Short mmCIF file of C-alpha atoms and ligand atoms in Angstrom, two decimals:
data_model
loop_
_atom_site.label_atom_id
_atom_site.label_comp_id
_atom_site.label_asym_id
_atom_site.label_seq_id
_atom_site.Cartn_x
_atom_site.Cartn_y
_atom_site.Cartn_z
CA UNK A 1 -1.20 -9.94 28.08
CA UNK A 2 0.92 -9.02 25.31
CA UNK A 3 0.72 -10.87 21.85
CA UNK A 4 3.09 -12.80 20.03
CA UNK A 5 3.63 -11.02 17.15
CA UNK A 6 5.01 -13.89 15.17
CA UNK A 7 3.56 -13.14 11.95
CA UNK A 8 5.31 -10.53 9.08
CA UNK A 9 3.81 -8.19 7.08
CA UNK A 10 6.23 -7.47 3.45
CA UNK A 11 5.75 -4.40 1.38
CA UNK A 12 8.15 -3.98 -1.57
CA UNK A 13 8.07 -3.58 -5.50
CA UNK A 14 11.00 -4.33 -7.80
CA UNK A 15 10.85 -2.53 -11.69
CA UNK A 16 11.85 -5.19 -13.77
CA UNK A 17 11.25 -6.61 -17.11
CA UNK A 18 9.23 -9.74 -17.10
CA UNK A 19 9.11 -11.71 -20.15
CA UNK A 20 5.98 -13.67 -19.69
CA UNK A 21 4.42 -12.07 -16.74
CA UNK A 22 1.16 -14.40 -16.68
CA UNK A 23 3.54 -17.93 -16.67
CA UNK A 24 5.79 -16.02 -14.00
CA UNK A 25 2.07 -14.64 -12.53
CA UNK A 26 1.24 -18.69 -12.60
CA UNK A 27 4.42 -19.77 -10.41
CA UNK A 28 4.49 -16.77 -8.25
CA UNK A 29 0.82 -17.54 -7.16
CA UNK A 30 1.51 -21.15 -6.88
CA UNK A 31 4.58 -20.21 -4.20
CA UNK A 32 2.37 -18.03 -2.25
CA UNK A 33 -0.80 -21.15 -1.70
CA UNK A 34 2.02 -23.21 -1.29
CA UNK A 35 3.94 -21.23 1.80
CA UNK A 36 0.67 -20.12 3.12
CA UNK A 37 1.74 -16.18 2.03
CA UNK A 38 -1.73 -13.89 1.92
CA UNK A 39 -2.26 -10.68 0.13
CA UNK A 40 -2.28 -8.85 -2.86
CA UNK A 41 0.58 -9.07 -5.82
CA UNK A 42 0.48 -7.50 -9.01
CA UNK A 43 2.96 -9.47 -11.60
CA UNK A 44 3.07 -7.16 -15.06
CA UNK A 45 5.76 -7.11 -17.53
CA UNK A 46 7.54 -3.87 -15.90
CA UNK A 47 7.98 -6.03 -12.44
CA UNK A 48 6.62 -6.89 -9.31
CA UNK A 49 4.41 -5.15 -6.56
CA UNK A 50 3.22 -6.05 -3.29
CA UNK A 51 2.00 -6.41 0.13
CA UNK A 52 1.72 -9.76 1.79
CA UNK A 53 1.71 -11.15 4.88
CA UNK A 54 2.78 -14.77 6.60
CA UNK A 55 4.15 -16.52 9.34
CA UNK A 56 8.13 -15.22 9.54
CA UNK A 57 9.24 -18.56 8.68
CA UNK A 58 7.05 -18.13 5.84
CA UNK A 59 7.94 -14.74 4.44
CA UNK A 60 11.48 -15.06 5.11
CA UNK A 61 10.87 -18.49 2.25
CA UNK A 62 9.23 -16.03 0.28
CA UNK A 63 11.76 -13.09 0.71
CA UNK A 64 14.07 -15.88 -0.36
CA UNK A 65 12.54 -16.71 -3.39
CA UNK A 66 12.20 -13.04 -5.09
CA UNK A 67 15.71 -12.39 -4.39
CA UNK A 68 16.56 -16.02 -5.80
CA UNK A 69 15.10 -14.89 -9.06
CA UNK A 70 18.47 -12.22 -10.30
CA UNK A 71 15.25 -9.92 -12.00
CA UNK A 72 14.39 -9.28 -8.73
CA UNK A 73 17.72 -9.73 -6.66
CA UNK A 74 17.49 -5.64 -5.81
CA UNK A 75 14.33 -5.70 -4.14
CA UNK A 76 14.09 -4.09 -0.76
CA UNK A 77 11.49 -5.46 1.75
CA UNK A 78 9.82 -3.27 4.75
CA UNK A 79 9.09 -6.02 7.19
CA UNK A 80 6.97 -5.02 10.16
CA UNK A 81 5.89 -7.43 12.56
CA UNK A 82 2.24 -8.67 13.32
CA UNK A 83 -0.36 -10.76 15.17
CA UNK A 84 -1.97 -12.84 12.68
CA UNK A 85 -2.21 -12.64 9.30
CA UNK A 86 -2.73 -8.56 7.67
CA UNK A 87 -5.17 -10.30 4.62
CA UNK A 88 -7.99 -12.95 4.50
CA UNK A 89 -7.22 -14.07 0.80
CA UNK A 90 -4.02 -13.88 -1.94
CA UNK A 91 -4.32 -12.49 -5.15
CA UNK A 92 -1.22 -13.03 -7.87
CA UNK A 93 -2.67 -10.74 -10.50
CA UNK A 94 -1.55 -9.82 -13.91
CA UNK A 95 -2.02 -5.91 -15.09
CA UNK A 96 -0.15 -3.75 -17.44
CA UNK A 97 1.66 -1.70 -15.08
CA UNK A 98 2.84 -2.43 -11.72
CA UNK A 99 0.93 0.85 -10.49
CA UNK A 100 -1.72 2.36 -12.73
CA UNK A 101 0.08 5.42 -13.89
CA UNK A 102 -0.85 6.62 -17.09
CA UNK A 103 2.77 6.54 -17.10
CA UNK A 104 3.69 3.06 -18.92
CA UNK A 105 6.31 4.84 -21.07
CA UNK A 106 8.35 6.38 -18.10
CA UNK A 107 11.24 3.18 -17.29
CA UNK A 108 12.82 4.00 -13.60
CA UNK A 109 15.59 1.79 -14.41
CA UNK A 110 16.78 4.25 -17.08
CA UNK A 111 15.82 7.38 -15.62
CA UNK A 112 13.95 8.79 -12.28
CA UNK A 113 14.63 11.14 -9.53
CA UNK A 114 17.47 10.84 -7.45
CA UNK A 115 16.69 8.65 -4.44
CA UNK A 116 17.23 9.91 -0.86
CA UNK A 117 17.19 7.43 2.54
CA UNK A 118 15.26 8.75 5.25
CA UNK A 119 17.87 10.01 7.25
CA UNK A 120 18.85 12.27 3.91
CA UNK A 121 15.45 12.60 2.97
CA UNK A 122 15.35 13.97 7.07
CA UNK A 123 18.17 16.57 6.66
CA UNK A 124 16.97 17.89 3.10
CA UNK A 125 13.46 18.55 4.08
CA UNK A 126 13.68 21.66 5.63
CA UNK A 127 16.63 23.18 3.57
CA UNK A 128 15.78 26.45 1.65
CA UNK A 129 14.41 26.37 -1.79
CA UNK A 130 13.77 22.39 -1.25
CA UNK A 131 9.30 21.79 -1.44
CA UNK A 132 7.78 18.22 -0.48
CA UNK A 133 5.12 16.90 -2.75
CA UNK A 134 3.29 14.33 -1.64
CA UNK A 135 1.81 12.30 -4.93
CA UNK A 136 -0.66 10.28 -3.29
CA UNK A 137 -4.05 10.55 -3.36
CA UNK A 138 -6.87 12.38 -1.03
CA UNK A 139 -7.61 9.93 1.23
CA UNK A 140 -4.23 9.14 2.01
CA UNK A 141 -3.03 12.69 2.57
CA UNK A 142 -5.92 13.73 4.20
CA UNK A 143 -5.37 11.13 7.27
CA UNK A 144 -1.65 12.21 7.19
CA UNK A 145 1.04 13.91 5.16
CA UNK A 146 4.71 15.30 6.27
CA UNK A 147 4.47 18.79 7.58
CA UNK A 148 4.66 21.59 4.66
CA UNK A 149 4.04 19.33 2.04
CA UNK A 150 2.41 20.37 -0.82
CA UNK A 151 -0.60 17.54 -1.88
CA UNK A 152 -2.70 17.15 -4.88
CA UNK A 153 -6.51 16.75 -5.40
CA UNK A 154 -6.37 13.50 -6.65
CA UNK A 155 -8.79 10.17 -6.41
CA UNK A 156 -5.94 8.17 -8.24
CA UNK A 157 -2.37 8.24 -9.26
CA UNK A 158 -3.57 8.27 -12.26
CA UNK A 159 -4.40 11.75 -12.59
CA UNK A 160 -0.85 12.79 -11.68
CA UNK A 161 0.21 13.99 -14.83
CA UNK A 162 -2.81 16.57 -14.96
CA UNK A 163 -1.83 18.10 -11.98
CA UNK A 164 1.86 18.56 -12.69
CA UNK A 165 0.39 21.43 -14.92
CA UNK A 166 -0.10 23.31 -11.68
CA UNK A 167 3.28 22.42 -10.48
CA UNK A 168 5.44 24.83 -13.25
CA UNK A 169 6.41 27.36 -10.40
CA UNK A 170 8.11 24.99 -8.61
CA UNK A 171 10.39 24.38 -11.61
CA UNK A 172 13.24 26.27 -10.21
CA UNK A 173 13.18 24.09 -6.71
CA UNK A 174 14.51 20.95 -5.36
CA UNK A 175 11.71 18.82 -5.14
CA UNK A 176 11.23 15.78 -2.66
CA UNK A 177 8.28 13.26 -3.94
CA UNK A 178 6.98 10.79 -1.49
CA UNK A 179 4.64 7.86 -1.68
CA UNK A 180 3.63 5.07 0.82
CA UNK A 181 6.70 2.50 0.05
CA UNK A 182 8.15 4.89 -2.74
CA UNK A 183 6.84 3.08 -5.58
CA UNK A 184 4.76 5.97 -7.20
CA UNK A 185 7.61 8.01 -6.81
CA UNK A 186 10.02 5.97 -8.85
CA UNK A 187 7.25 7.12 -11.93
CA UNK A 188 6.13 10.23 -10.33
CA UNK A 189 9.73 11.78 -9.84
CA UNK A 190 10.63 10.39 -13.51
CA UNK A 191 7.80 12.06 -14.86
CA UNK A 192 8.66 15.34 -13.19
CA UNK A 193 11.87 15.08 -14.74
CA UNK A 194 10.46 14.81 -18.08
CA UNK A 195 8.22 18.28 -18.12
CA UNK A 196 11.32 19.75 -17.54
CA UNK A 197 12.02 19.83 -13.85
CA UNK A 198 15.57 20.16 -12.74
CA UNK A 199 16.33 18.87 -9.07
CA UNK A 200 14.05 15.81 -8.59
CA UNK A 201 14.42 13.64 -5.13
CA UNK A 202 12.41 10.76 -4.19
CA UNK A 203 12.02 10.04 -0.96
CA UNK A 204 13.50 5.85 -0.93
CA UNK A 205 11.20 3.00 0.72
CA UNK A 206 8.48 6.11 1.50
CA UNK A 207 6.89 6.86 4.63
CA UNK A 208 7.03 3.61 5.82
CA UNK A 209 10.72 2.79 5.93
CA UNK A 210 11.38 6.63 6.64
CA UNK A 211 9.15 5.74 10.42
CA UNK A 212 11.27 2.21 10.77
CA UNK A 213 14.48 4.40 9.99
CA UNK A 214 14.39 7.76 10.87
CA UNK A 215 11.23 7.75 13.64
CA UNK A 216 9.06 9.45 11.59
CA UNK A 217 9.94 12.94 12.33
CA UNK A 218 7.14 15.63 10.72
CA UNK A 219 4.90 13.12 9.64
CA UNK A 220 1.81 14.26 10.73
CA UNK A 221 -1.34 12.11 10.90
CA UNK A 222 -1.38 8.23 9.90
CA UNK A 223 -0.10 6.46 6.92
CA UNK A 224 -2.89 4.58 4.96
CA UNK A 225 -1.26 1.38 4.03
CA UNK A 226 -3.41 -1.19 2.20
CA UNK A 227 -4.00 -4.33 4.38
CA UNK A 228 -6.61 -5.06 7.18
CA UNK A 229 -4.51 -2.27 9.26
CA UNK A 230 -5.91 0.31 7.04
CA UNK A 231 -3.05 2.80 8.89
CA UNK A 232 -0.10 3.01 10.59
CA UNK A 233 0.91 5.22 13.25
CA UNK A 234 4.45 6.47 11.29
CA UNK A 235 5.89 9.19 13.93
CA UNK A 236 7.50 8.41 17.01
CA UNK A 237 8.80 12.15 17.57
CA UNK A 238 6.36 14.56 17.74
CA UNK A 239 3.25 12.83 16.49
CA UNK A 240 -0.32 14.54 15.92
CA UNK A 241 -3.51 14.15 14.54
CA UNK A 242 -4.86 16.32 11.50
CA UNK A 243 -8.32 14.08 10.11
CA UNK A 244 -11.09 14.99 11.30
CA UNK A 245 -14.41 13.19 12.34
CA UNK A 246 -16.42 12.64 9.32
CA UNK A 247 -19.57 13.20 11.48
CA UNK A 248 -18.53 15.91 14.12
CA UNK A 249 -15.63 17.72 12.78
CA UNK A 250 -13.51 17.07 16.03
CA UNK A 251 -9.92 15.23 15.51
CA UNK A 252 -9.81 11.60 14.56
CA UNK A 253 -7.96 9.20 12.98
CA UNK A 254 -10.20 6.22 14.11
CA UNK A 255 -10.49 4.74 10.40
CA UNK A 256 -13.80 3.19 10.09
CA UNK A 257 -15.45 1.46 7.25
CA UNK A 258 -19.11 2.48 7.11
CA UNK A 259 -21.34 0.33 7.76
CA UNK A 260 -23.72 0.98 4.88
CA UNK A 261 -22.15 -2.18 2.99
CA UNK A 262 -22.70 -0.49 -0.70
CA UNK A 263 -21.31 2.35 0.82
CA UNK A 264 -18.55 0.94 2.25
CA UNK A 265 -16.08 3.84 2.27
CA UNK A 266 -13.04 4.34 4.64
CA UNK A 267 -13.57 7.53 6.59
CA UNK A 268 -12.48 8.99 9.97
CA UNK A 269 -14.99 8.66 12.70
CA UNK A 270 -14.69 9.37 16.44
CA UNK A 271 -15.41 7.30 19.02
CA UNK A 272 -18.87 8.79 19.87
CA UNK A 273 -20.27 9.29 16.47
CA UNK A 274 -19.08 5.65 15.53
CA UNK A 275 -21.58 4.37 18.32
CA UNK A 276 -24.16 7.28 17.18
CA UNK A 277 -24.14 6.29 13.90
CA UNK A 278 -24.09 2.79 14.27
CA UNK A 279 -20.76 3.03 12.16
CA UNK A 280 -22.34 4.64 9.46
CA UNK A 281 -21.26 7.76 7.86
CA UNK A 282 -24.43 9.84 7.45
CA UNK A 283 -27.77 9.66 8.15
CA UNK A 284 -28.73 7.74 5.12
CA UNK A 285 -26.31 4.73 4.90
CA UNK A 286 -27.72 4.46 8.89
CA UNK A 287 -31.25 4.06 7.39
CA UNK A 288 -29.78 1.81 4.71
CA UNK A 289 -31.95 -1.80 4.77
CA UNK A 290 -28.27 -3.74 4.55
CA UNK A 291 -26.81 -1.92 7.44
CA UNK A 292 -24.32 -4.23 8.67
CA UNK A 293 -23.86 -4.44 12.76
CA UNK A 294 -21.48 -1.91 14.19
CA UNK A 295 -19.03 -3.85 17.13
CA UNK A 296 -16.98 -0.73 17.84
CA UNK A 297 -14.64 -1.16 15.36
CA UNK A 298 -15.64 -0.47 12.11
CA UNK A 299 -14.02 -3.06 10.11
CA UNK A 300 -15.81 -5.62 8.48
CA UNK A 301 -14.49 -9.56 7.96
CA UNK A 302 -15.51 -10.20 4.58
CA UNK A 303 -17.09 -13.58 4.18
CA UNK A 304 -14.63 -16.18 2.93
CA UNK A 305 -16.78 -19.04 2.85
CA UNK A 306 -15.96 -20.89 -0.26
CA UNK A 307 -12.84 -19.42 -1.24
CA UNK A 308 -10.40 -20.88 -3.26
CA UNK A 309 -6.98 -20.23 -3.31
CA UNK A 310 -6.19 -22.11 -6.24
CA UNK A 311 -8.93 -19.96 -8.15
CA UNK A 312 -7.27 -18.51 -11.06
CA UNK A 313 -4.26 -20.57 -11.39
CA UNK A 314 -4.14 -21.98 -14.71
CA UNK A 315 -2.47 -25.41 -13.60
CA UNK A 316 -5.45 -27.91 -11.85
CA UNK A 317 -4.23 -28.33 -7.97
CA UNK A 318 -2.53 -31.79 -7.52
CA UNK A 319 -3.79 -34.35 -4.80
CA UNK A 320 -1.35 -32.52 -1.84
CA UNK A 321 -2.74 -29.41 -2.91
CA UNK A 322 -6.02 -30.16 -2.91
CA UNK A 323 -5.69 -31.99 0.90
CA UNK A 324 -3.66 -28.58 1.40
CA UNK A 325 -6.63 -26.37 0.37
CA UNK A 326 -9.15 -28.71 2.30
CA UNK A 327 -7.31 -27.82 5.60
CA UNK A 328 -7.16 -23.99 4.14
CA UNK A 329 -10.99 -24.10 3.47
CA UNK A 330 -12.00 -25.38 6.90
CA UNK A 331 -9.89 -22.18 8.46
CA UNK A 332 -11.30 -19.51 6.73
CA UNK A 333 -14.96 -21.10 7.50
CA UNK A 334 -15.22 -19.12 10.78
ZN1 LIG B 401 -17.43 12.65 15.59
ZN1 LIG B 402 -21.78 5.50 4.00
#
C-alpha cells in the first residue's frame, strides 16, 4: 500500500545580513517548537541555512514566515515530499558563517559566479572549453558526482581554498561549480573569482533542484543530502551506480551507518556484507563490545528520551508551551 506522503522536507539558505543573529536565532527557534518544524538551522550574521522538515501545513507556515521577514524575501525553497518527519530533533544554532568556509570575507551579494538554472546549467555542461567542479567533499562525491566532473580531496569545505592552488590550469575555462543546494557555490564560485579566474558559473539550487527541474541528466550515483535520508536518488535519465561496497568492492549505494556506535561512519555496504558484517564496516568495529544490532538497514534511531525542544532557548517556555512540549516528550519516548 502506498504511503501518504503528507509531510515536506525544505532545503534553502538565504545570504543576508543579520543584525543580532542570536535574538533573531531566539525567535526563529521559538517558530520552529511552536509549528512543530524539525531539523537543523544555522542563524549567523551573513544569513540563514537549512534543512527542515514538517507537516505541509506546517512548512508552508514556515515558508511563510522567512519570506515575511524582507532579509529573507529572496529565498528559494526545494520542497520534496515525505512520509514522516526527515529529523528526530530541531536545532536553531548560532555560528559565524552560514557554511564553514574559511571564506567569511567573500559577500555573494556583492560578488559571486554567475548563476545558471538547471536547464542552462544542462545545455552548458558539455560545451567545449566549459569543466565541472564539484566543491563538495569525499564522501559526497564519492557516492555520486555529474559525469566528467572534476572533484577535490577534501574532508571539509573548508579546505577549498587549498585546493584551488591545483586548479590554475583551468584559468583559461568556463567553469561550472556545484554543491548539494548551491550554497557552497555562492562562496566557492566567488572565491574562484578572486584568484583570478575569468568565466565562473554556479550551478543555481545544486543537484537537488537540477533532479526536480531538469531530471537529473549525468548525475551519476546518489546525492548525500543531510537528513535521516542520508541520499537521494537525483537522475531520472540514465541513472547508475559508481560507490562501491566498503566490504566487497562490488557496486553499492546502500548507505549504511556502521554499527560500531564510536565508529559510526556512513559508508556503502551491499546487501550481503551488511548481513555478514552485522552492519559493521570491518572486522574490528564487528568485534567492538558496543556493537549495536544490525535490522537490515543500517540506520540507527538515536535515543530521544529526554529531549527538550525548548533546550537552548534563552526565553523560559510559558504554561502552553510547556503542555505543548509534554505532548512532544511523550512522542519521541518510543
Ligand atoms: Zn559487499
Ligand atoms: Zn566502523
Amino acid at each position: 500500500m502506498e504511503q501518504k506522503k503528507d509531510y515536506q522536507i525544505l532545503l534553502y539558505y538565504c545570504y543576508a545580513k543579520i543584525e543580532n543573529p542570536e535574538e533573531y536565532r531566539e525567535q526563529h527557534h521559538l517558530f520552529c517548537v511552536e509549528n512543530n518544524i524539525r531539523g537543523r538551522i544555522i542563524i549567523s550574521d551573513e544569513g540563514l541555512n537549512g534543512t527542515v522538515s514538517g507537516l505541509k501545513e506546517d512548512c508552508e507556515k514556515y515558508m511563510a514566515y522567512v519570506h515575511g521577514d524582507p532579509r529573507f524575501a529572496k529565498t528559494e525553497f526545494k520542497i520534496d515530499e515525505h512520509e514522516g518527519h526527515a529529523f528526530t530533533k530541531i536545532h536553531v544554532r548560532y555560528k559565524p558563517e552560514i557554511v564553514h568556509s574559511s571564506l567569511r570575507h567573500l559577500d555573494p551579494n556583492v560578488r559571486t559566479g554567475k548563476h545558471l538554472e538547471p536547464e542552462e546549467f544542462k545545455k552548458m555542461k558539455d560545451q567545449e572549453d566549459v569543466v565541472i567542479l564539484d566543491v563538495r567533499s569525499n564522501y559526497e562525491h564519492e557516492l555520486g558526482r555529474f559525469k566528467n566532473a572534476i572533484t577535490l580531496d577534501i574532508d571539509n569545505f573548508r579546505d577549498f581554498p587549498e585546493k584551488v592552488k591545483e586548479l590554475e590550469h583551468l584559468k583559461g575555462k568556463k567553469v561550472l561549480t556545484y554543491c548539494t543546494g548551491g550554497i557552497k557555490c555562492e562562496k566557492a564560485s566567488a572565491y574562484l573569482l578572486e584568484q583570478g579566474f575569468q568565466d565562473v558559473y554556479q550551478l543555481h539550487g545544486g543537484i537537488i533542484k537540477y533532479g526536480m527541474e531538469a531530471g537529473g541528466e549525468d548525475f551519476e550515483g546518489k546525492c548525500y543530502v543531510f537528513d535521516n535520508r542520508i541520499a537521494v536518488d537525483v537522475n531520472k535519465v540514465n541513472p547508475t551506480i559508481i560507490s562501491k561496497c566498503h566490504v566487497c568492492g562490488t557496486p553499492s549505494d546502500r548507505m549504511v551507518n556502521c554499527a560500531n556506535p564510536s565508529c559510526n561512519i556512513h559508508v556503502p555496504i551491499c546487501e550481503n556484507c551488511g548481513w555478514e558484517m552485522e552492519g559493521a564496516c570491518s572486522t574490528e568495529c564487528k568485534e567492538h563490545p558496543e556493537k549495536r544490532p544490525y535490522d537490515g538497514t543500517g540506520y540507527y534511531q538515536k535515543n530521544t528520551n529526554g529531549y527538550n525542544p525548548y533546550k537552548g532557548l534563552f526565553r523560559k517556555p510559558n504554561k502552553d508551551q510547556i503542555l505543548k512540549l509534554h505532548g512532544e516528550a511523550q512522542d519521541s519516548c518510543i
